[in-house]
Coordinates of C-alpha atoms in Angstrom, one line a residue:
X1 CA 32.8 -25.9 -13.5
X2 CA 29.2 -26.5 -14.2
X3 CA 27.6 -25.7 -17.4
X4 CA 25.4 -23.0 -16.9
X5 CA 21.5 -24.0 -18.4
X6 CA 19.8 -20.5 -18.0
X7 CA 22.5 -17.7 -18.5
X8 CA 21.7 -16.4 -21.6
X9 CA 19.2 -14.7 -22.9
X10 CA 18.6 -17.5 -25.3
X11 CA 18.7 -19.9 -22.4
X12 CA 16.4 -17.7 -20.8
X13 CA 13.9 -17.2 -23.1
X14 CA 13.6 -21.2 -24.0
X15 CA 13.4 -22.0 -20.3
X16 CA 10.0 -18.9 -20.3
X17 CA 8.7 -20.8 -23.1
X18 CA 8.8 -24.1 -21.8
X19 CA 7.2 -22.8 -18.0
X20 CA 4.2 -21.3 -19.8
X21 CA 3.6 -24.2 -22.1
X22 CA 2.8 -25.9 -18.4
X23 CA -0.6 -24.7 -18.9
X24 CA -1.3 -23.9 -14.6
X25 CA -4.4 -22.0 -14.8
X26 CA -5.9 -21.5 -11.2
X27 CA -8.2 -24.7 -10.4
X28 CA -6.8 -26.9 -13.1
X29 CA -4.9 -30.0 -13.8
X30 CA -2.7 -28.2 -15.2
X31 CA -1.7 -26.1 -12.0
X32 CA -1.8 -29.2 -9.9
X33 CA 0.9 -30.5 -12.3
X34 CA 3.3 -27.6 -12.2
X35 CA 5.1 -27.9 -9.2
X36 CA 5.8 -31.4 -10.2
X37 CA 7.8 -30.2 -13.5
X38 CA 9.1 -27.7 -11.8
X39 CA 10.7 -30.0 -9.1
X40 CA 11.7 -32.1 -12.1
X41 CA 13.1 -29.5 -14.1
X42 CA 15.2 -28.2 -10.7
X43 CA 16.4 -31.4 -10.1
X44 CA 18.7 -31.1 -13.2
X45 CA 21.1 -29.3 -11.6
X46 CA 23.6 -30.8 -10.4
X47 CA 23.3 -29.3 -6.8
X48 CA 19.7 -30.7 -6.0
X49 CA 21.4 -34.2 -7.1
X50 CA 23.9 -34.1 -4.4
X51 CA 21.6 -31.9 -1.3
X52 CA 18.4 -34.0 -2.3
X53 CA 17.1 -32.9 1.1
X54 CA 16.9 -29.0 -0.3
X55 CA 14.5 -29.6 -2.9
X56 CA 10.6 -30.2 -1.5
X57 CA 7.2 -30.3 -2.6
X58 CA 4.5 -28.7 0.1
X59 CA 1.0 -29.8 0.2
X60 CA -1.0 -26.5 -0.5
X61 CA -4.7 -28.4 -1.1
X62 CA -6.8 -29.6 -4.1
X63 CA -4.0 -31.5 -5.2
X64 CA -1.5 -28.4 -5.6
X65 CA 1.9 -28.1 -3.9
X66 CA 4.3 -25.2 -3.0
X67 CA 7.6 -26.1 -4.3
X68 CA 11.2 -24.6 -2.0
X69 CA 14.4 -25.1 -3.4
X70 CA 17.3 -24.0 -0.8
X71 CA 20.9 -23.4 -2.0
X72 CA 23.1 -23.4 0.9
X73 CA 26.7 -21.7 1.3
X74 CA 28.4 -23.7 4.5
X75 CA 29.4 -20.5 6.5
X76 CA 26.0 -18.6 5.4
X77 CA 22.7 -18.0 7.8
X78 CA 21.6 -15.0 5.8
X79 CA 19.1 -15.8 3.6
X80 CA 17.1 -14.1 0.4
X81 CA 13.7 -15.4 -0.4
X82 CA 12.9 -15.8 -3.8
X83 CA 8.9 -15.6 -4.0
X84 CA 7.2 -16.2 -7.1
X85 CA 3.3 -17.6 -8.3
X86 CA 3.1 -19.8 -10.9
X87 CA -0.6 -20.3 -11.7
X88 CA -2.5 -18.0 -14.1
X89 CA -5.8 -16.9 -14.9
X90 CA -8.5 -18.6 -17.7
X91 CA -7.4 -18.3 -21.5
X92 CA -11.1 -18.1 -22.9
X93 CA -10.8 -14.4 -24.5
X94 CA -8.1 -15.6 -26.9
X95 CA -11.2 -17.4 -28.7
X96 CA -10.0 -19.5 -31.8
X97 CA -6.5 -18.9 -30.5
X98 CA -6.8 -20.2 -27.3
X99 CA -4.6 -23.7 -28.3
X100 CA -2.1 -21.2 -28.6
X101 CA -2.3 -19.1 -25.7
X102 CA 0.7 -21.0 -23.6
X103 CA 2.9 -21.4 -26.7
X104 CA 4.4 -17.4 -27.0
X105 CA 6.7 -17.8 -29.8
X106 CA 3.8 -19.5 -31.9
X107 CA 1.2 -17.6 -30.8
X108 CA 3.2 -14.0 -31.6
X109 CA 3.8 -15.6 -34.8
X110 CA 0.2 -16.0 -35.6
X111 CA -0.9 -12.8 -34.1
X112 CA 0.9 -11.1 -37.3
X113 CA -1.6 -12.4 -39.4
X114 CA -4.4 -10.8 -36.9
X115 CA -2.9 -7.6 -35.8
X116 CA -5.8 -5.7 -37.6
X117 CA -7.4 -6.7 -34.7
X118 CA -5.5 -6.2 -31.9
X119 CA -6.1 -2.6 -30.0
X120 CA -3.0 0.0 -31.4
X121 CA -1.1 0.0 -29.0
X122 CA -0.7 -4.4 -28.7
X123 CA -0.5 -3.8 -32.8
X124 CA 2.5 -1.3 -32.5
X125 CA 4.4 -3.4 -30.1
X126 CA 3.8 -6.4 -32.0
X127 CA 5.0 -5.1 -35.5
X128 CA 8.4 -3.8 -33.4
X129 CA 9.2 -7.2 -32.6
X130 CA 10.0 -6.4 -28.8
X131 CA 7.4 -8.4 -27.2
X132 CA 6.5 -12.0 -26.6
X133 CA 3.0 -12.2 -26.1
X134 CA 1.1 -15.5 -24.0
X135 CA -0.9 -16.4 -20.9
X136 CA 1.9 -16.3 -18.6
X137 CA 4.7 -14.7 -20.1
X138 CA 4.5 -11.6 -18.1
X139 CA 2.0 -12.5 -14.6
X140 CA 4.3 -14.3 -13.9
X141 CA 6.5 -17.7 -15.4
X142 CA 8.9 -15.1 -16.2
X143 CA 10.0 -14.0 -12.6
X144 CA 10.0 -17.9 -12.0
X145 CA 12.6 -18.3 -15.0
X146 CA 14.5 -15.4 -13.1
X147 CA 14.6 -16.9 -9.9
X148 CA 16.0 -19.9 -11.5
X149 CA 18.3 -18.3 -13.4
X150 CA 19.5 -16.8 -10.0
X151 CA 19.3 -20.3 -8.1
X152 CA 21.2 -22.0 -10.5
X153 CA 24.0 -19.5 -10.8
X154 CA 24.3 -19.4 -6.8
X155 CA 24.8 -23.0 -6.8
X156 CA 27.5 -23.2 -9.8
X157 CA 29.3 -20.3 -8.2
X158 CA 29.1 -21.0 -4.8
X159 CA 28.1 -17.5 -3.9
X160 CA 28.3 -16.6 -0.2
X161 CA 24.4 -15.9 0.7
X162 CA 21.5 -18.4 0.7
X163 CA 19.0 -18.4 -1.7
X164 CA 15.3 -20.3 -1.4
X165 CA 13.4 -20.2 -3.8
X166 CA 9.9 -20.4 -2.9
X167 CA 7.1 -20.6 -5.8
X168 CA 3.5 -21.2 -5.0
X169 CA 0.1 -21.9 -6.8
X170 CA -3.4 -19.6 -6.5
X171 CA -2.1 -16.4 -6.3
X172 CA -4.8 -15.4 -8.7
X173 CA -7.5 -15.9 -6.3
X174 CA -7.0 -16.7 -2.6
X175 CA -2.8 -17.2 -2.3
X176 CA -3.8 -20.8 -0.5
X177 CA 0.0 -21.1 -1.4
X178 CA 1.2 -18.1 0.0
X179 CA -0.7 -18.6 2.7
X180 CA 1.0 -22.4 3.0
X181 CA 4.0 -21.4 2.1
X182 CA 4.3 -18.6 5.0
X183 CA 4.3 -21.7 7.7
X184 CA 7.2 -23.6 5.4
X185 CA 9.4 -20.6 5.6
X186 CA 9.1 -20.5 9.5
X187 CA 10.0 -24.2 9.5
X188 CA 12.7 -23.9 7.8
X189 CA 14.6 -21.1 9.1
X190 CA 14.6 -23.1 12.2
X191 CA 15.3 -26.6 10.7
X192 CA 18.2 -24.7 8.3
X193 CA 19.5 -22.6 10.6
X194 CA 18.5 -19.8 7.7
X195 CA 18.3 -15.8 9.0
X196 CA 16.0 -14.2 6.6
X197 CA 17.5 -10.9 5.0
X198 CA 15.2 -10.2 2.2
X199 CA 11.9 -11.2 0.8
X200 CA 12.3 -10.5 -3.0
X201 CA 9.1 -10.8 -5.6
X202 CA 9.4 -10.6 -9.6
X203 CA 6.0 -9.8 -10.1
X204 CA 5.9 -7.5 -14.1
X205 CA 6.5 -4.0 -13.8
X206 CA 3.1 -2.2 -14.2
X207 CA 1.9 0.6 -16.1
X208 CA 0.6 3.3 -13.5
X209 CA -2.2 4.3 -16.2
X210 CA -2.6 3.0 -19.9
X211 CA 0.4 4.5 -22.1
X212 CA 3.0 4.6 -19.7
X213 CA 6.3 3.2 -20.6
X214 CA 8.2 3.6 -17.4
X215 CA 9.7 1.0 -15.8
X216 CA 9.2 0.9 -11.9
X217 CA 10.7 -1.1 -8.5
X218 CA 7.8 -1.8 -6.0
X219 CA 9.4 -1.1 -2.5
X220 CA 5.8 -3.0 -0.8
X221 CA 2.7 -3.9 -1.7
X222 CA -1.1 -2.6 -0.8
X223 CA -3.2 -4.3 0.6
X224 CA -6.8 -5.8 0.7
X225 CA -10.1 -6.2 2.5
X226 CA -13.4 -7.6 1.1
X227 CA -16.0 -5.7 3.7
X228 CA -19.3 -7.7 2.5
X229 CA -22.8 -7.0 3.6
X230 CA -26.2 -8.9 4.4
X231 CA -28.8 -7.2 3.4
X232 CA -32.6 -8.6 5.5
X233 CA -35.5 -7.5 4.9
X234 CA -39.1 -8.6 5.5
X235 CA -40.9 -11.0 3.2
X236 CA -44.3 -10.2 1.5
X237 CA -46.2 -10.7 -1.9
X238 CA -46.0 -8.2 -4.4
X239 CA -49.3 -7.7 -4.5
X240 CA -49.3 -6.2 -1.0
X241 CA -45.5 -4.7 -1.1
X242 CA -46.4 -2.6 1.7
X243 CA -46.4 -5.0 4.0
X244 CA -42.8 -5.8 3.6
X245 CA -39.3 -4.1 2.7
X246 CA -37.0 -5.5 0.0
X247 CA -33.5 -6.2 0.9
X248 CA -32.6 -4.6 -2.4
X249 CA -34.7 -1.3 -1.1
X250 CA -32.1 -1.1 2.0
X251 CA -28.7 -2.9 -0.3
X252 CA -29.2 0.5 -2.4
X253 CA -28.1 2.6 0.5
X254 CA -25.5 1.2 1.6
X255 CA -24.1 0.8 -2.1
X256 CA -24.3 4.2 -2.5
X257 CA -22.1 5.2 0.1
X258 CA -20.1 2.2 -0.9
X259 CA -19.3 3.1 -4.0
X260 CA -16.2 5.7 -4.5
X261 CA -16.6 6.3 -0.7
X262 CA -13.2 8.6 0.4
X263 CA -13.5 7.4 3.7
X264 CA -11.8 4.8 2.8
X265 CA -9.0 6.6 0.8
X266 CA -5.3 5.9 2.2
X267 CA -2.5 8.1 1.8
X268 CA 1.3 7.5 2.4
X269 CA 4.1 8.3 0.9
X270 CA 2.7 10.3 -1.8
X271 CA 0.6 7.3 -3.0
X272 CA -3.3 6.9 -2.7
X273 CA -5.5 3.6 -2.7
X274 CA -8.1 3.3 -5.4
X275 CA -11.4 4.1 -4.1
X276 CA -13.6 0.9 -3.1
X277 CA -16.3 -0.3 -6.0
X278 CA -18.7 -3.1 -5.4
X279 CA -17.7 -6.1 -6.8
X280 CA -20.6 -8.5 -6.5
X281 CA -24.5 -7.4 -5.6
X282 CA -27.4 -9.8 -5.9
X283 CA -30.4 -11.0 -4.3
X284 CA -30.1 -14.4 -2.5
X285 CA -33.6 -16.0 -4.1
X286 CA -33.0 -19.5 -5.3
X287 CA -35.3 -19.4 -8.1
X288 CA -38.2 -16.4 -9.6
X289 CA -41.3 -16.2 -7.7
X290 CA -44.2 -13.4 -6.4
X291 CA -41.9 -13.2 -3.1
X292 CA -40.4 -10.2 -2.7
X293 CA -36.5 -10.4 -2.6
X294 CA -35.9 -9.8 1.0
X295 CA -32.4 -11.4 1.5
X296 CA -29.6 -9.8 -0.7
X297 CA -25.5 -9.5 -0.5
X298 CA -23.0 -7.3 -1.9
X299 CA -19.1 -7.4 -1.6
X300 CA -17.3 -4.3 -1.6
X301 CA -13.6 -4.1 -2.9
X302 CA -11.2 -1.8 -0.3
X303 CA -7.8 -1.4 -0.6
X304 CA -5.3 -0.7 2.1
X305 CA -1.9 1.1 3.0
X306 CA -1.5 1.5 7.0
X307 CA -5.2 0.3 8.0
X308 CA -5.6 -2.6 9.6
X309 CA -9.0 -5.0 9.2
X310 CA -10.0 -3.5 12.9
X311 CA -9.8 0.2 11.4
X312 CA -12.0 -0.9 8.2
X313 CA -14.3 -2.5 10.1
X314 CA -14.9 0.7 12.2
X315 CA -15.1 2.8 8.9
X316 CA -17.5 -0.1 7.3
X317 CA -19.8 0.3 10.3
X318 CA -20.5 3.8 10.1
X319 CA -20.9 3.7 6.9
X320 CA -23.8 1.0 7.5
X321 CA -25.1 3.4 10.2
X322 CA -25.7 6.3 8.2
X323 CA -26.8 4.0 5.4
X324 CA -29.3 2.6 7.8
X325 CA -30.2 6.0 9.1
X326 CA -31.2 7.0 5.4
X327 CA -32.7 4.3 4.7
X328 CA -35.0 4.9 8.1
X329 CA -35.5 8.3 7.4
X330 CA -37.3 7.7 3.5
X331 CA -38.7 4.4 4.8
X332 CA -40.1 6.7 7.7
X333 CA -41.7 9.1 5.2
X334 CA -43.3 6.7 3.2
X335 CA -45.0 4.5 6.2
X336 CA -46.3 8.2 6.6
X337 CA -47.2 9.0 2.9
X338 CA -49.2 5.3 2.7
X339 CA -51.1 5.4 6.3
X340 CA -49.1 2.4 7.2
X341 CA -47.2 0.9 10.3
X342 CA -44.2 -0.3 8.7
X343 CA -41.9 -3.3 9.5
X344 CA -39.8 -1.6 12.0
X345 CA -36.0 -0.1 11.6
X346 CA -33.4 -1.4 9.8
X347 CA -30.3 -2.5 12.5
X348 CA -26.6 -2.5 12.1
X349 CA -25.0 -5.9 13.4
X350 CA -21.9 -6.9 12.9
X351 CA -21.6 -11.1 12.1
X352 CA -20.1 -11.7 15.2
X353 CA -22.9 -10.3 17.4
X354 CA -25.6 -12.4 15.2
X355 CA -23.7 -15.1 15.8
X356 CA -23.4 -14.9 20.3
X357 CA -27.5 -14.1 19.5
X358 CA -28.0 -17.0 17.6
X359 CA -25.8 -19.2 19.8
X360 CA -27.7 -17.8 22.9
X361 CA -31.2 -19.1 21.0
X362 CA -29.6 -22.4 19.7
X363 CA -27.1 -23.4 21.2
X364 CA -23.4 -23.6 19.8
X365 CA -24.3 -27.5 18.8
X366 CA -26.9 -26.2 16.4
X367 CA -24.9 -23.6 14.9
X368 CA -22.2 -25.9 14.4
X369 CA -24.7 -28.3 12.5
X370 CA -25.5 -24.8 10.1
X371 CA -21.7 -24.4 9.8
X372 CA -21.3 -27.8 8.7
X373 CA -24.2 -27.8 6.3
X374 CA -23.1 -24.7 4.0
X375 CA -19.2 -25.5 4.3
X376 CA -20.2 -28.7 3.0
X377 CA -21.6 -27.6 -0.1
X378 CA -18.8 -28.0 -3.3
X379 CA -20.6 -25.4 -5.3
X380 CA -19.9 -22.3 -3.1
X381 CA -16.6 -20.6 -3.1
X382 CA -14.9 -19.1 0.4
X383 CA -16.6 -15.8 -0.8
X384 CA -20.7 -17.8 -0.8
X385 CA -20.1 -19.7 2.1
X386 CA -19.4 -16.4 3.6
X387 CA -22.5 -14.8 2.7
X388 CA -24.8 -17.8 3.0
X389 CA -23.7 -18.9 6.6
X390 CA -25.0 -15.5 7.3
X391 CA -27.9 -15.8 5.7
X392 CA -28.6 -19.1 7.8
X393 CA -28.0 -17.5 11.1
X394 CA -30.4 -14.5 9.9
X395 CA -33.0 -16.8 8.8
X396 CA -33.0 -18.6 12.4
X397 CA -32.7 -15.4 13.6
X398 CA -35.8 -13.0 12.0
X399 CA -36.8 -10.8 15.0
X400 CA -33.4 -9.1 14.2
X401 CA -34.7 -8.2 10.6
X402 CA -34.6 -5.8 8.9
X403 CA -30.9 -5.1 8.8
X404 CA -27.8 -5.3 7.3
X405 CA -25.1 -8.0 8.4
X406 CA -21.2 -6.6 8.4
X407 CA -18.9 -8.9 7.7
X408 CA -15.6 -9.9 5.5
X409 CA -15.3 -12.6 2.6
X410 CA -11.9 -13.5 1.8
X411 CA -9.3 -13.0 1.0
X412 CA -7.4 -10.9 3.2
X413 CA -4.6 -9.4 1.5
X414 CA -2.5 -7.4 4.2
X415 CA -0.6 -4.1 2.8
X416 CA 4.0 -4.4 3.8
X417 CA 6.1 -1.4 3.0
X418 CA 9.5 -1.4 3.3
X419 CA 10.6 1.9 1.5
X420 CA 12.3 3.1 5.1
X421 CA 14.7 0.4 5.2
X422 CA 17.9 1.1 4.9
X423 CA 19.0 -1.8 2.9
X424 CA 16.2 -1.3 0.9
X425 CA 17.0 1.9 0.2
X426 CA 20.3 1.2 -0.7
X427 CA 19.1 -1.1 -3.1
X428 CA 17.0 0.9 -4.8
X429 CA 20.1 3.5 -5.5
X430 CA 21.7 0.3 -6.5
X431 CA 19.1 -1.1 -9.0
X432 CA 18.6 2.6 -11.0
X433 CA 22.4 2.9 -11.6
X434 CA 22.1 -0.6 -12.8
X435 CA 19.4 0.4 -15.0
X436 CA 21.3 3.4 -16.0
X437 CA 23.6 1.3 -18.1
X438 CA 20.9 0.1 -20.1
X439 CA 19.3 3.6 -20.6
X440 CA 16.3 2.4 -18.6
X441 CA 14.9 4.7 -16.2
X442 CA 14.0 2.8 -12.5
X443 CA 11.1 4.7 -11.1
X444 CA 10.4 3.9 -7.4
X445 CA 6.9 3.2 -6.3
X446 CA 6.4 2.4 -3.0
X447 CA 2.9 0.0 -3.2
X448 CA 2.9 -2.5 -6.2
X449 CA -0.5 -1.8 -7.6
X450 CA -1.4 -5.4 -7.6
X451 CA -2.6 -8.1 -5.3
X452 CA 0.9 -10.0 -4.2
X453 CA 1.6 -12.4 -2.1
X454 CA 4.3 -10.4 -0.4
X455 CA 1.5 -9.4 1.9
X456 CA 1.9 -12.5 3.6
X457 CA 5.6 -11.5 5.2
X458 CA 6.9 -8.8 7.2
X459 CA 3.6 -8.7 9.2
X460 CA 3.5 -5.6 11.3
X461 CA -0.2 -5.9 13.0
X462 CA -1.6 -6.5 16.5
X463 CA -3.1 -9.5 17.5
X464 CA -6.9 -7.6 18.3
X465 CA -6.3 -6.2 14.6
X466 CA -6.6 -9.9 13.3
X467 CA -8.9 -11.1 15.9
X468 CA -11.5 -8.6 14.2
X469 CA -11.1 -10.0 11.2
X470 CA -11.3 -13.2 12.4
X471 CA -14.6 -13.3 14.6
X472 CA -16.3 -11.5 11.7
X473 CA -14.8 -13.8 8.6
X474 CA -18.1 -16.3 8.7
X475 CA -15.4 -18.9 7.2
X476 CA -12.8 -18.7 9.5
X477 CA -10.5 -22.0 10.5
X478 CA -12.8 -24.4 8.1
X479 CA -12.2 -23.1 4.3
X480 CA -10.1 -20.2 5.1
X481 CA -7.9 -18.8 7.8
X482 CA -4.3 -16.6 7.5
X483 CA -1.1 -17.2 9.3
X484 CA -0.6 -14.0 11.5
X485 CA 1.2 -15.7 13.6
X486 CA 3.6 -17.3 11.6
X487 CA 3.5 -13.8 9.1
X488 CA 4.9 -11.8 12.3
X489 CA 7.8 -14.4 12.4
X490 CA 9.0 -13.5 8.5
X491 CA 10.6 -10.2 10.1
X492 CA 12.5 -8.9 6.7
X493 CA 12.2 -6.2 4.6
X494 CA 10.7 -6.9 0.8
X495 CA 11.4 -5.5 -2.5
X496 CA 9.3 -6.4 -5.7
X497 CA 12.1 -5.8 -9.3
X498 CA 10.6 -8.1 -12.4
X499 CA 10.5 -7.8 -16.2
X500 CA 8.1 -5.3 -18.2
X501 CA 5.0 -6.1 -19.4
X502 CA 1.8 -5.2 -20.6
X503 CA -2.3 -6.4 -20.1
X504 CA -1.4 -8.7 -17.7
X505 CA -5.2 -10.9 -17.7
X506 CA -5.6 -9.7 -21.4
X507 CA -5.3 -11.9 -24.7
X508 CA -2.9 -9.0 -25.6
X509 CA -0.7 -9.9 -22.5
X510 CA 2.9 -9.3 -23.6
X511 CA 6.3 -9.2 -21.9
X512 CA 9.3 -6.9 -23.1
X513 CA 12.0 -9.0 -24.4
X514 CA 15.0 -6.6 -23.9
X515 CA 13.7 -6.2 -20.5
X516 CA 13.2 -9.7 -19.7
X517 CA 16.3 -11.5 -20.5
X518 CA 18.8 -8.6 -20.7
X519 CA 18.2 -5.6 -18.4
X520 CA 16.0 -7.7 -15.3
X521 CA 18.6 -10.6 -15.1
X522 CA 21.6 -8.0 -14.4
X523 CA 19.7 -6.2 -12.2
X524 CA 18.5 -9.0 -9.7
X525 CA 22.1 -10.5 -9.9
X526 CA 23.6 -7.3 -8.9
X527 CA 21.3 -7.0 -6.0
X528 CA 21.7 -10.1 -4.6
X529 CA 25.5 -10.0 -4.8
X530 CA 25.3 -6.6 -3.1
X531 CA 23.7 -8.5 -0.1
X532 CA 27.3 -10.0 0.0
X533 CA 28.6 -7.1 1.8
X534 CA 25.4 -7.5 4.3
X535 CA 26.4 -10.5 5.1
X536 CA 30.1 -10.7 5.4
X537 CA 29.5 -6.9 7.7

């Protein structure tokens, strides 16, 4: 038989250790390199030598890939998806330390000397010598070193399921690979003959709130929506304000039933979503002048459970209303106060009916030259091209001003539970009498706190949920665009069980050895050869 590469926890902890020193932060060489050494690294099995065909890079953009690696029984269709990310986020906070922020073992070595000035509780894990701390080592090379752990035993063993492992790139900010990958997965179900069982994710076990030690399994994920806002006013110079209205005058409104709104609170099993926070507010001025800022954005962050982008839309646009409506009313009072005329009401619009206005004005040749000219623009994000393609409908567009523009910036992160299933719930009993050996306590939670890219499977909305979110995404089919289609094709139930970690996106980040490569390794081979049963029922 085989020699096995990754069994141990040694094995296991040299193979983490060699993933994050791949430096793969989003939008870097680095991350356009990874799925290369990982092919490479794969290909040393001795399984990938022999079924060559199994083993594929995908093109996911800017020069990153999606790498799948299929072990295949001969009398097996059912099929567990092994979903992982492999890029991170930027290393700057470790400061001077920073060469050694994708080198754990040295960098936890040299954090000994500096623990005076880590926060207590990074110090007191440190000084126990149960952590490993790096960019990486917990969000999340380690679930990757798991999976392949996993992979390779399957193929040494021959055991009687199908595994793919699937690990993709920008995860961080807009899961391009996810979203890339998603199409893949239909492909090859059909070219494989594979029947998709389970969608399984490693992402780190999170703390609910800062202290807690428990360890948890994520039974889905929540979701989320980026509502964004265009804010128009009417231009003037400041010398005679009057004779205008700020589009940070009507943004303040809206922001302030925005911010911590409970309309847009979710509740399901026992769970709630965080309330929504603006995450970016600013005036759209190129440059300082005596203009008055009359064009301004803001993007608000909304989590979801069971809504859909059609329900948050509707709750987005009343809000707007009676944002609008107050911001009428004191506008009203002080055209009154001042002996003035005003500049007329602020509107509601949503993008889509600016844009059947401005195409009725211009013509849908025009527009597509506006399109062209922002998309074309390297310096802007999916998130600015958004807000400025707005903007450049609204500005050939004025007799609609003053108002506020609704519509969403990506990405689009739909919520998937699976904490009904009854394989899924099986498993759950499974994994906490697993971790009941260990004297771990397995605490269930039934939305992973955390963007993950297990939002892309097991798609459960309608086609005119999607097609809201579509006509009013300003970027839609040029920089961005989701796979509903294919999504409502992964029909499988998902489960997220990984290592435990803390401050993932901090310079303290830190993954639990024990827990790592002891406890998490048992417990993911136990569940998969449970699925054994599943398949030979």
């Amino acid at each position: 038989m085989e020699q096995l590469k990754w069994a141990t926890p040694d094995q296991l902890r040299t193979l983490l250790c060699e993933l994050v020193s791949w430096e793969s932060r989003t939008f870097t060489e680095g991350e356009c390199a990874f799925a290369y050494k990982v092919e490479e690294k794969l290909r040393e099995l001795e399984y990938f030598n022999q079924h060559p065909q199994y083993l594929t890079l995908h093109d996911a953009g800017s020069g990153r890939n999606v790498v799948t690696a299929l072990y295949k029984h001969q009398e097996a269709k059912e099929t567990i998806v092994l979903i992982s990310h492999f890029d991170t986020v930027q290393t700057e906070e470790y400061g001077d330390l920073e060469p050694y922020a994708c080198q754990p073992e040295k960098l936890t070595a040299r954090l000994h000397s500096r623990k005076n000035e880590l926060p207590l509780d990074a110090r007191t894990d440190l000084e126990s010598g149960q952590y490993l701390f790096g960019r990486g080592t917990m969000d999340m090379k380690m679930g990757l070193a798991l999976h392949m752990a996993l992979l390779e035993k399957a193929t040494v063993e021959n055991w009687p399921i199908n595994l793919l492992l699937a690990t993709v790139p920008d995860e961080e900010v807009s899961s391009a690979g996810m979203r890339v990958c998603v199409k893949e997965l239909v492909k090859m179900k059909e070219t494989f003959d594979l029947s998709y069982v389970l969608f399984l994710n490693s992402e780190p076990s999170f703390s609910q709130k800062p202290g807690d030690e428990k360890r948890y399994i994520y039974t889905g994920t929540m979701g989320k929506i980026m509502p964004a806002a265009l804010f128009y006013g009417k231009e003037t110079h400041v010398g005679e304000s009057l004779s205008g209205i700020t589009a940070n005058y009507i943004a303040s409104y809206m922001t302030q039933l925005m911010e911590w709104n409970e309309a847009f609170r979710e509740i399901d099993l026992g769970e709630a979503t965080p309330l929504p926070v603006t995450l970016q507010q600013k005036d759209l001025q190129l440059q300082y002048s005596a203009q008055t800022p009359y064009r301004a954005a803001a993007l608000y962050n909304v989590f979801l459970m069971k809504r859909s982008a059609a329900d948050i839309m509707n709750v987005f646009e009343q809000v707007a209303n009676e944002a609008a409506n107050h911001c009428n009313k004191a506008y009203s009072e002080l055209c009154k106060r001042e002996h003035m005329q005003g500049v007329g009401s602020v509107k509601v619009l949503k993008y889509e009916e600016l844009l059947v206005h401005a195409e009725k004005k211009y013509g849908e040749a025009f527009i597509a030259n506006l399109k062209n000219e922002v998309e074309a623009n390297i310096q802007w994000d999916e998130r600015e091209k958004s807000i400025r393609l707005a903007d450049k409908l609204m500005t050939q567009c004025q007799e609609l001003a003053p108002a506020i523009i609704l519509l969403f910036a990506p990405p689009y992160y739909p919520a998937v539970n699976s904490s009904t299933d009854p394989h899924i719930k099986k498993s759950v009993t499974l994994l906490q009498k697993v971790a009941d050996t260990h004297q771990i306590e397995m605490n269930q939670i039934h939305y992973f706190n955390g963007i993950c890219d297990l939002s892309y499977v097991n798609y459960q909305g309608t086609t005119q949920d999607w097609e809201v979110f579509e006509r009013n995404t300003p970027v839609w089919g040029s920089c961005y665009s989701i796979p509903f289609e294919a999504m409502q094709e992964l029909q499988a139930p998902v489960l997220n069980v990984g290592p435990f970690g803390k401050d993932a996106h901090k310079k303290t980040e830190r993954l639990h050895i024990e827990s790592a490569f002891i406890q998490t390794p048992v417990m993911l081979e136990s569940l998969v050869k449970s699925l054994f049963q599943v398949v030979s029922a």
